mmCIF file with all atom_site columns, C-alpha atoms in Angstrom:
data_model
loop_
_atom_site.group_PDB
_atom_site.id
_atom_site.type_symbol
_atom_site.label_atom_id
_atom_site.label_alt_id
_atom_site.label_comp_id
_atom_site.label_asym_id
_atom_site.label_entity_id
_atom_site.label_seq_id
_atom_site.pdbx_PDB_ins_code
_atom_site.Cartn_x
_atom_site.Cartn_y
_atom_site.Cartn_z
_atom_site.occupancy
_atom_site.B_iso_or_equiv
_atom_site.pdbx_formal_charge
_atom_site.auth_seq_id
_atom_site.auth_comp_id
_atom_site.auth_asym_id
_atom_site.auth_atom_id
_atom_site.pdbx_PDB_model_num
ATOM 1   C CA . HIS A 1 1   ? 39.028  26.735  -10.861 1.00 75.00 ? 1457 HIS A CA 1
ATOM 2   C CA . LEU A 1 2   ? 37.100  25.895  -13.936 1.00 83.00 ? 1458 LEU A CA 1
ATOM 3   C CA . GLU A 1 3   ? 37.612  22.152  -13.598 1.00 88.00 ? 1459 GLU A CA 1
ATOM 4   C CA . GLN A 1 4   ? 36.567  22.347  -9.584  1.00 87.00 ? 1460 GLN A CA 1
ATOM 5   C CA . LEU A 1 5   ? 33.455  24.227  -10.930 1.00 86.00 ? 1461 LEU A CA 1
ATOM 6   C CA . GLU A 1 6   ? 32.339  22.170  -13.847 1.00 87.00 ? 1462 GLU A CA 1
ATOM 7   C CA . GLU A 1 7   ? 33.122  19.109  -11.472 1.00 87.00 ? 1463 GLU A CA 1
ATOM 8   C CA . ILE A 1 8   ? 30.680  20.956  -8.544  1.00 87.00 ? 1464 ILE A CA 1
ATOM 9   C CA . SER A 1 9   ? 28.476  21.639  -11.081 1.00 88.00 ? 1465 SER A CA 1
ATOM 10  C CA . GLY A 1 10  ? 27.905  18.189  -12.323 1.00 86.00 ? 1466 GLY A CA 1
ATOM 11  C CA . VAL A 1 11  ? 27.400  16.649  -8.645  1.00 85.00 ? 1467 VAL A CA 1
ATOM 12  C CA . ALA A 1 12  ? 24.636  19.427  -8.322  1.00 89.00 ? 1468 ALA A CA 1
ATOM 13  C CA . SER A 1 13  ? 23.267  18.498  -11.106 1.00 91.00 ? 1469 SER A CA 1
ATOM 14  C CA . LYS A 1 14  ? 22.913  14.791  -10.864 1.00 90.00 ? 1470 LYS A CA 1
ATOM 15  C CA . GLU A 1 15  ? 21.780  15.353  -6.923  1.00 90.00 ? 1471 GLU A CA 1
ATOM 16  C CA . TYR A 1 16  ? 19.017  17.559  -7.926  1.00 92.00 ? 1472 TYR A CA 1
ATOM 17  C CA . ALA A 1 17  ? 18.091  14.639  -10.697 1.00 92.00 ? 1473 ALA A CA 1
ATOM 18  C CA . LEU A 1 18  ? 18.088  12.598  -7.351  1.00 93.00 ? 1474 LEU A CA 1
ATOM 19  C CA . GLU A 1 19  ? 15.750  15.434  -6.077  1.00 93.00 ? 1475 GLU A CA 1
ATOM 20  C CA . LYS A 1 20  ? 13.281  15.558  -8.820  1.00 95.00 ? 1476 LYS A CA 1
ATOM 21  C CA . ALA A 1 21  ? 13.216  12.136  -9.049  1.00 95.00 ? 1477 ALA A CA 1
ATOM 22  C CA . MET A 1 22  ? 12.058  11.721  -5.548  1.00 95.00 ? 1478 MET A CA 1
ATOM 23  C CA . GLN A 1 23  ? 9.562   14.613  -5.739  1.00 96.00 ? 1479 GLN A CA 1
ATOM 24  C CA . LYS A 1 24  ? 7.606   13.031  -9.152  1.00 96.00 ? 1480 LYS A CA 1
ATOM 25  C CA . MET A 1 25  ? 7.297   9.988   -7.333  1.00 96.00 ? 1481 MET A CA 1
ATOM 26  C CA . LYS A 1 26  ? 5.989   11.519  -4.596  1.00 95.00 ? 1482 LYS A CA 1
ATOM 27  C CA . THR A 1 27  ? 3.335   13.767  -7.125  1.00 95.00 ? 1483 THR A CA 1
ATOM 28  C CA . GLU A 1 28  ? 2.415   9.963   -8.364  1.00 95.00 ? 1484 GLU A CA 1
ATOM 29  C CA . TRP A 1 29  ? 1.098   8.498   -5.566  1.00 95.00 ? 1485 TRP A CA 1
ATOM 30  C CA . ALA A 1 30  ? -0.817  11.517  -5.111  1.00 93.00 ? 1486 ALA A CA 1
ATOM 31  C CA . ASP A 1 31  ? -3.110  10.401  -7.396  1.00 91.00 ? 1487 ASP A CA 1
ATOM 32  C CA . VAL A 1 32  ? -3.282  6.270   -7.184  1.00 95.00 ? 1488 VAL A CA 1
ATOM 33  C CA . SER A 1 33  ? -6.248  4.928   -5.363  1.00 95.00 ? 1489 SER A CA 1
ATOM 34  C CA . PHE A 1 34  ? -7.375  1.528   -4.743  1.00 96.00 ? 1490 PHE A CA 1
ATOM 35  C CA . VAL A 1 35  ? -11.030 0.286   -5.917  1.00 96.00 ? 1491 VAL A CA 1
ATOM 36  C CA . PHE A 1 36  ? -13.661 -0.773  -4.220  1.00 97.00 ? 1492 PHE A CA 1
ATOM 37  C CA . VAL A 1 37  ? -16.980 -2.400  -4.926  1.00 96.00 ? 1493 VAL A CA 1
ATOM 38  C CA . PRO A 1 38  ? -19.993 -3.406  -2.852  1.00 96.00 ? 1494 PRO A CA 1
ATOM 39  C CA . TYR A 1 39  ? -19.983 -6.859  -1.861  1.00 95.00 ? 1495 TYR A CA 1
ATOM 40  C CA . ARG A 1 40  ? -23.689 -8.581  -2.295  1.00 91.00 ? 1496 ARG A CA 1
ATOM 41  C CA . ASP A 1 41  ? -25.854 -7.295  0.374   1.00 88.00 ? 1497 ASP A CA 1
ATOM 42  C CA . THR A 1 42  ? -23.110 -7.104  3.064   1.00 88.00 ? 1498 THR A CA 1
ATOM 43  C CA . GLY A 1 43  ? -22.922 -3.125  3.004   1.00 90.00 ? 1499 GLY A CA 1
ATOM 44  C CA . VAL A 1 44  ? -19.229 -4.044  3.018   1.00 94.00 ? 1500 VAL A CA 1
ATOM 45  C CA . SER A 1 45  ? -17.137 -2.649  0.124   1.00 96.00 ? 1501 SER A CA 1
ATOM 46  C CA . ILE A 1 46  ? -14.495 -5.063  -1.163  1.00 96.00 ? 1502 ILE A CA 1
ATOM 47  C CA . LEU A 1 47  ? -10.776 -3.896  -2.535  1.00 96.00 ? 1503 LEU A CA 1
ATOM 48  C CA . SER A 1 48  ? -11.035 -4.972  -6.252  1.00 93.00 ? 1504 SER A CA 1
ATOM 49  C CA . SER A 1 49  ? -7.985  -4.584  -8.775  1.00 89.00 ? 1505 SER A CA 1
ATOM 50  C CA . VAL A 1 50  ? -4.578  -3.623  -7.165  1.00 95.00 ? 1506 VAL A CA 1
ATOM 51  C CA . GLU A 1 51  ? -3.063  -4.077  -10.657 1.00 94.00 ? 1507 GLU A CA 1
ATOM 52  C CA . ASP A 1 52  ? -2.404  -0.500  -11.305 1.00 93.00 ? 1508 ASP A CA 1
ATOM 53  C CA . ILE A 1 53  ? -1.358  0.118   -7.721  1.00 95.00 ? 1509 ILE A CA 1
ATOM 54  C CA . GLN A 1 54  ? 1.158   -3.087  -8.001  1.00 96.00 ? 1510 GLN A CA 1
ATOM 55  C CA . MET A 1 55  ? 2.645   -1.907  -11.217 1.00 96.00 ? 1511 MET A CA 1
ATOM 56  C CA . VAL A 1 56  ? 3.362   1.726   -9.723  1.00 96.00 ? 1512 VAL A CA 1
ATOM 57  C CA . LEU A 1 57  ? 4.526   -0.463  -6.379  1.00 96.00 ? 1513 LEU A CA 1
ATOM 58  C CA . ASP A 1 58  ? 7.245   -2.391  -8.689  1.00 96.00 ? 1514 ASP A CA 1
ATOM 59  C CA . ASP A 1 59  ? 8.334   0.589   -10.908 1.00 97.00 ? 1515 ASP A CA 1
ATOM 60  C CA . HIS A 1 60  ? 9.049   2.945   -8.014  1.00 96.00 ? 1516 HIS A CA 1
ATOM 61  C CA . PHE A 1 61  ? 10.619  0.016   -5.980  1.00 95.00 ? 1517 PHE A CA 1
ATOM 62  C CA . VAL A 1 62  ? 13.293  -0.799  -8.842  1.00 96.00 ? 1518 VAL A CA 1
ATOM 63  C CA . LYS A 1 63  ? 13.933  3.369   -9.192  1.00 95.00 ? 1519 LYS A CA 1
ATOM 64  C CA . VAL A 1 64  ? 14.228  3.576   -5.487  1.00 95.00 ? 1520 VAL A CA 1
ATOM 65  C CA . GLN A 1 65  ? 16.565  1.092   -5.434  1.00 93.00 ? 1521 GLN A CA 1
ATOM 66  C CA . THR A 1 66  ? 18.993  2.162   -8.295  1.00 94.00 ? 1522 THR A CA 1
ATOM 67  C CA . MET A 1 67  ? 18.712  5.564   -7.299  1.00 93.00 ? 1523 MET A CA 1
ATOM 68  C CA . ARG A 1 68  ? 20.097  4.422   -3.606  1.00 92.00 ? 1524 ARG A CA 1
ATOM 69  C CA . SER A 1 69  ? 22.827  2.943   -5.319  1.00 93.00 ? 1525 SER A CA 1
ATOM 70  C CA . SER A 1 70  ? 23.959  6.263   -6.642  1.00 93.00 ? 1526 SER A CA 1
ATOM 71  C CA . PRO A 1 71  ? 27.274  8.005   -5.374  1.00 93.00 ? 1527 PRO A CA 1
ATOM 72  C CA . PHE A 1 72  ? 24.968  10.860  -5.395  1.00 92.00 ? 1528 PHE A CA 1
ATOM 73  C CA . ILE A 1 73  ? 22.297  9.707   -2.784  1.00 92.00 ? 1529 ILE A CA 1
ATOM 74  C CA . GLY A 1 74  ? 24.594  11.425  0.163   1.00 91.00 ? 1530 GLY A CA 1
ATOM 75  C CA . PRO A 1 75  ? 22.211  14.449  0.986   1.00 91.00 ? 1531 PRO A CA 1
ATOM 76  C CA . PHE A 1 76  ? 19.076  12.305  0.099   1.00 92.00 ? 1532 PHE A CA 1
ATOM 77  C CA . GLU A 1 77  ? 19.663  8.653   1.316   1.00 93.00 ? 1533 GLU A CA 1
ATOM 78  C CA . ALA A 1 78  ? 17.925  8.801   4.424   1.00 94.00 ? 1534 ALA A CA 1
ATOM 79  C CA . GLU A 1 79  ? 14.858  10.408  2.795   1.00 94.00 ? 1535 GLU A CA 1
ATOM 80  C CA . PHE A 1 80  ? 14.974  7.724   0.135   1.00 94.00 ? 1536 PHE A CA 1
ATOM 81  C CA . LYS A 1 81  ? 15.389  4.987   2.748   1.00 95.00 ? 1537 LYS A CA 1
ATOM 82  C CA . GLU A 1 82  ? 12.360  6.117   4.319   1.00 95.00 ? 1538 GLU A CA 1
ATOM 83  C CA . TRP A 1 83  ? 10.588  6.087   0.979   1.00 95.00 ? 1539 TRP A CA 1
ATOM 84  C CA . GLU A 1 84  ? 11.626  2.969   0.005   1.00 95.00 ? 1540 GLU A CA 1
ATOM 85  C CA . ALA A 1 85  ? 10.557  1.380   3.779   1.00 96.00 ? 1541 ALA A CA 1
ATOM 86  C CA . LYS A 1 86  ? 7.266   3.491   2.902   1.00 96.00 ? 1542 LYS A CA 1
ATOM 87  C CA . LEU A 1 87  ? 6.556   1.615   -0.071  1.00 97.00 ? 1543 LEU A CA 1
ATOM 88  C CA . GLN A 1 88  ? 7.427   -2.030  1.089   1.00 97.00 ? 1544 GLN A CA 1
ATOM 89  C CA . SER A 1 89  ? 4.897   -1.222  4.010   1.00 96.00 ? 1545 SER A CA 1
ATOM 90  C CA . MET A 1 90  ? 2.311   -0.751  1.569   1.00 96.00 ? 1546 MET A CA 1
ATOM 91  C CA . GLN A 1 91  ? 3.241   -3.665  -0.444  1.00 97.00 ? 1547 GLN A CA 1
ATOM 92  C CA . ASP A 1 92  ? 3.087   -5.712  2.945   1.00 97.00 ? 1548 ASP A CA 1
ATOM 93  C CA . ILE A 1 93  ? -0.428  -4.128  3.949   1.00 96.00 ? 1549 ILE A CA 1
ATOM 94  C CA . ILE A 1 94  ? -1.649  -4.762  0.290   1.00 96.00 ? 1550 ILE A CA 1
ATOM 95  C CA . ASP A 1 95  ? -0.533  -8.865  0.780   1.00 96.00 ? 1551 ASP A CA 1
ATOM 96  C CA . GLU A 1 96  ? -2.103  -9.075  3.622   1.00 96.00 ? 1552 GLU A CA 1
ATOM 97  C CA . TRP A 1 97  ? -5.151  -7.228  2.543   1.00 95.00 ? 1553 TRP A CA 1
ATOM 98  C CA . LEU A 1 98  ? -5.847  -9.402  -0.016  1.00 97.00 ? 1554 LEU A CA 1
ATOM 99  C CA . LYS A 1 99  ? -4.980  -12.559 1.744   1.00 97.00 ? 1555 LYS A CA 1
ATOM 100 C CA . VAL A 1 100 ? -7.705  -11.930 4.676   1.00 96.00 ? 1556 VAL A CA 1
ATOM 101 C CA . GLN A 1 101 ? -10.273 -10.611 2.166   1.00 97.00 ? 1557 GLN A CA 1
ATOM 102 C CA . ALA A 1 102 ? -9.762  -14.043 0.341   1.00 97.00 ? 1558 ALA A CA 1
ATOM 103 C CA . THR A 1 103 ? -10.356 -15.981 3.740   1.00 97.00 ? 1559 THR A CA 1
ATOM 104 C CA . TRP A 1 104 ? -13.561 -13.603 5.017   1.00 96.00 ? 1560 TRP A CA 1
ATOM 105 C CA . LEU A 1 105 ? -14.851 -13.834 1.357   1.00 96.00 ? 1561 LEU A CA 1
ATOM 106 C CA . TYR A 1 106 ? -15.064 -17.403 1.618   1.00 96.00 ? 1562 TYR A CA 1
ATOM 107 C CA . LEU A 1 107 ? -15.900 -17.968 5.067   1.00 96.00 ? 1563 LEU A CA 1
ATOM 108 C CA . GLU A 1 108 ? -18.736 -14.601 5.040   1.00 95.00 ? 1564 GLU A CA 1
ATOM 109 C CA . PRO A 1 109 ? -21.196 -16.954 3.119   1.00 94.00 ? 1565 PRO A CA 1
ATOM 110 C CA . ILE A 1 110 ? -21.028 -19.953 5.255   1.00 94.00 ? 1566 ILE A CA 1
ATOM 111 C CA . PHE A 1 111 ? -21.276 -18.121 8.815   1.00 94.00 ? 1567 PHE A CA 1
ATOM 112 C CA . SER A 1 112 ? -24.006 -15.591 7.361   1.00 92.00 ? 1568 SER A CA 1
ATOM 113 C CA . SER A 1 113 ? -26.218 -19.108 7.675   1.00 93.00 ? 1569 SER A CA 1
ATOM 114 C CA . GLU A 1 114 ? -28.302 -19.501 10.887  1.00 93.00 ? 1570 GLU A CA 1
ATOM 115 C CA . ASP A 1 115 ? -28.174 -23.327 10.723  1.00 94.00 ? 1571 ASP A CA 1
ATOM 116 C CA . ILE A 1 116 ? -23.977 -23.168 10.641  1.00 93.00 ? 1572 ILE A CA 1
ATOM 117 C CA . MET A 1 117 ? -24.118 -20.668 13.266  1.00 93.00 ? 1573 MET A CA 1
ATOM 118 C CA . GLN A 1 118 ? -25.935 -23.006 15.424  1.00 94.00 ? 1574 GLN A CA 1
ATOM 119 C CA . GLN A 1 119 ? -23.946 -26.102 15.003  1.00 95.00 ? 1575 GLN A CA 1
ATOM 120 C CA . MET A 1 120 ? -20.666 -23.998 15.080  1.00 95.00 ? 1576 MET A CA 1
ATOM 121 C CA . PRO A 1 121 ? -21.583 -21.605 18.148  1.00 94.00 ? 1577 PRO A CA 1
ATOM 122 C CA . GLU A 1 122 ? -18.185 -20.927 19.167  1.00 96.00 ? 1578 GLU A CA 1
ATOM 123 C CA . GLU A 1 123 ? -16.710 -20.523 15.726  1.00 95.00 ? 1579 GLU A CA 1
ATOM 124 C CA . GLY A 1 124 ? -19.629 -18.497 14.885  1.00 95.00 ? 1580 GLY A CA 1
ATOM 125 C CA . LYS A 1 125 ? -18.625 -16.263 17.543  1.00 96.00 ? 1581 LYS A CA 1
ATOM 126 C CA . LYS A 1 126 ? -15.008 -15.823 16.512  1.00 96.00 ? 1582 LYS A CA 1
ATOM 127 C CA . PHE A 1 127 ? -15.948 -15.015 12.970  1.00 96.00 ? 1583 PHE A CA 1
ATOM 128 C CA . THR A 1 128 ? -18.538 -12.245 14.199  1.00 96.00 ? 1584 THR A CA 1
ATOM 129 C CA . ILE A 1 129 ? -15.951 -10.153 16.104  1.00 96.00 ? 1585 ILE A CA 1
ATOM 130 C CA . VAL A 1 130 ? -13.251 -10.724 12.938  1.00 95.00 ? 1586 VAL A CA 1
ATOM 131 C CA . ASP A 1 131 ? -16.238 -9.909  10.599  1.00 95.00 ? 1587 ASP A CA 1
ATOM 132 C CA . GLY A 1 132 ? -16.972 -6.580  12.792  1.00 95.00 ? 1588 GLY A CA 1
ATOM 133 C CA . PHE A 1 133 ? -13.023 -5.724  12.376  1.00 94.00 ? 1589 PHE A CA 1
ATOM 134 C CA . TRP A 1 134 ? -13.036 -5.959  8.643   1.00 95.00 ? 1590 TRP A CA 1
ATOM 135 C CA . LYS A 1 135 ? -15.967 -3.849  8.668   1.00 95.00 ? 1591 LYS A CA 1
ATOM 136 C CA . ASP A 1 136 ? -14.751 -1.177  10.585  1.00 94.00 ? 1592 ASP A CA 1
ATOM 137 C CA . ILE A 1 137 ? -11.425 -1.572  8.542   1.00 93.00 ? 1593 ILE A CA 1
ATOM 138 C CA . MET A 1 138 ? -13.346 -1.508  4.959   1.00 95.00 ? 1594 MET A CA 1
ATOM 139 C CA . SER A 1 139 ? -15.851 1.038   6.245   1.00 95.00 ? 1595 SER A CA 1
ATOM 140 C CA . GLU A 1 140 ? -12.742 3.626   6.842   1.00 94.00 ? 1596 GLU A CA 1
ATOM 141 C CA . ALA A 1 141 ? -10.735 2.453   3.652   1.00 95.00 ? 1597 ALA A CA 1
ATOM 142 C CA . VAL A 1 142 ? -13.690 3.763   1.529   1.00 95.00 ? 1598 VAL A CA 1
ATOM 143 C CA . VAL A 1 143 ? -13.140 7.127   3.041   1.00 95.00 ? 1599 VAL A CA 1
ATOM 144 C CA . ASP A 1 144 ? -10.594 8.655   1.109   1.00 95.00 ? 1600 ASP A CA 1
ATOM 145 C CA . THR A 1 145 ? -9.540  5.792   -1.223  1.00 96.00 ? 1601 THR A CA 1
ATOM 146 C CA . LYS A 1 146 ? -5.921  7.097   -2.095  1.00 95.00 ? 1602 LYS A CA 1
ATOM 147 C CA . ALA A 1 147 ? -3.238  4.749   -1.576  1.00 95.00 ? 1603 ALA A CA 1
ATOM 148 C CA . LEU A 1 148 ? -1.009  6.841   0.683   1.00 94.00 ? 1604 LEU A CA 1
ATOM 149 C CA . VAL A 1 149 ? -4.085  7.480   2.758   1.00 94.00 ? 1605 VAL A CA 1
ATOM 150 C CA . VAL A 1 150 ? -5.568  3.963   3.329   1.00 94.00 ? 1606 VAL A CA 1
ATOM 151 C CA . THR A 1 151 ? -2.135  2.080   3.966   1.00 93.00 ? 1607 THR A CA 1
ATOM 152 C CA . ASN A 1 152 ? -1.337  4.645   7.095   1.00 91.00 ? 1608 ASN A CA 1
ATOM 153 C CA . ILE A 1 153 ? -4.965  4.219   8.569   1.00 88.00 ? 1609 ILE A CA 1
ATOM 154 C CA . ALA A 1 154 ? -4.010  2.759   11.968  1.00 81.00 ? 1610 ALA A CA 1
ATOM 155 C CA . ASN A 1 155 ? -3.908  -0.786  12.710  1.00 65.00 ? 1611 ASN A CA 1
#
């Protein structure tokens, strides 16, 4: 019976280690926040450096993938899959956010010009609509800058 107890104890210890590792990752994200800086005199803040967040994301992707390959993942497999999907969603959001921001930063000074708005009225109207969406999203993002909160904002 001792061998069976040792085996059960070993499995339980490894499962517990996986559970604690997941809790630790989630706890680390509680303090991860985006940094925003005001953009000129637009009244809009823009996403600043994301290197720290990217480092945590990359680190946690590796950890989750490693842990999911563990033979002891069984009781936590669904939770780990869900967490991996959340990390992937955050990565996708950040990637798209930076692309949209770069485009907005390029177009905003152009369409701030009255001359351009008169010369390109259709494009100006389209930019004004997108500009409104962008400003709404950014004003919501700065309310609570925690990464887990911001990446759960609808739309």
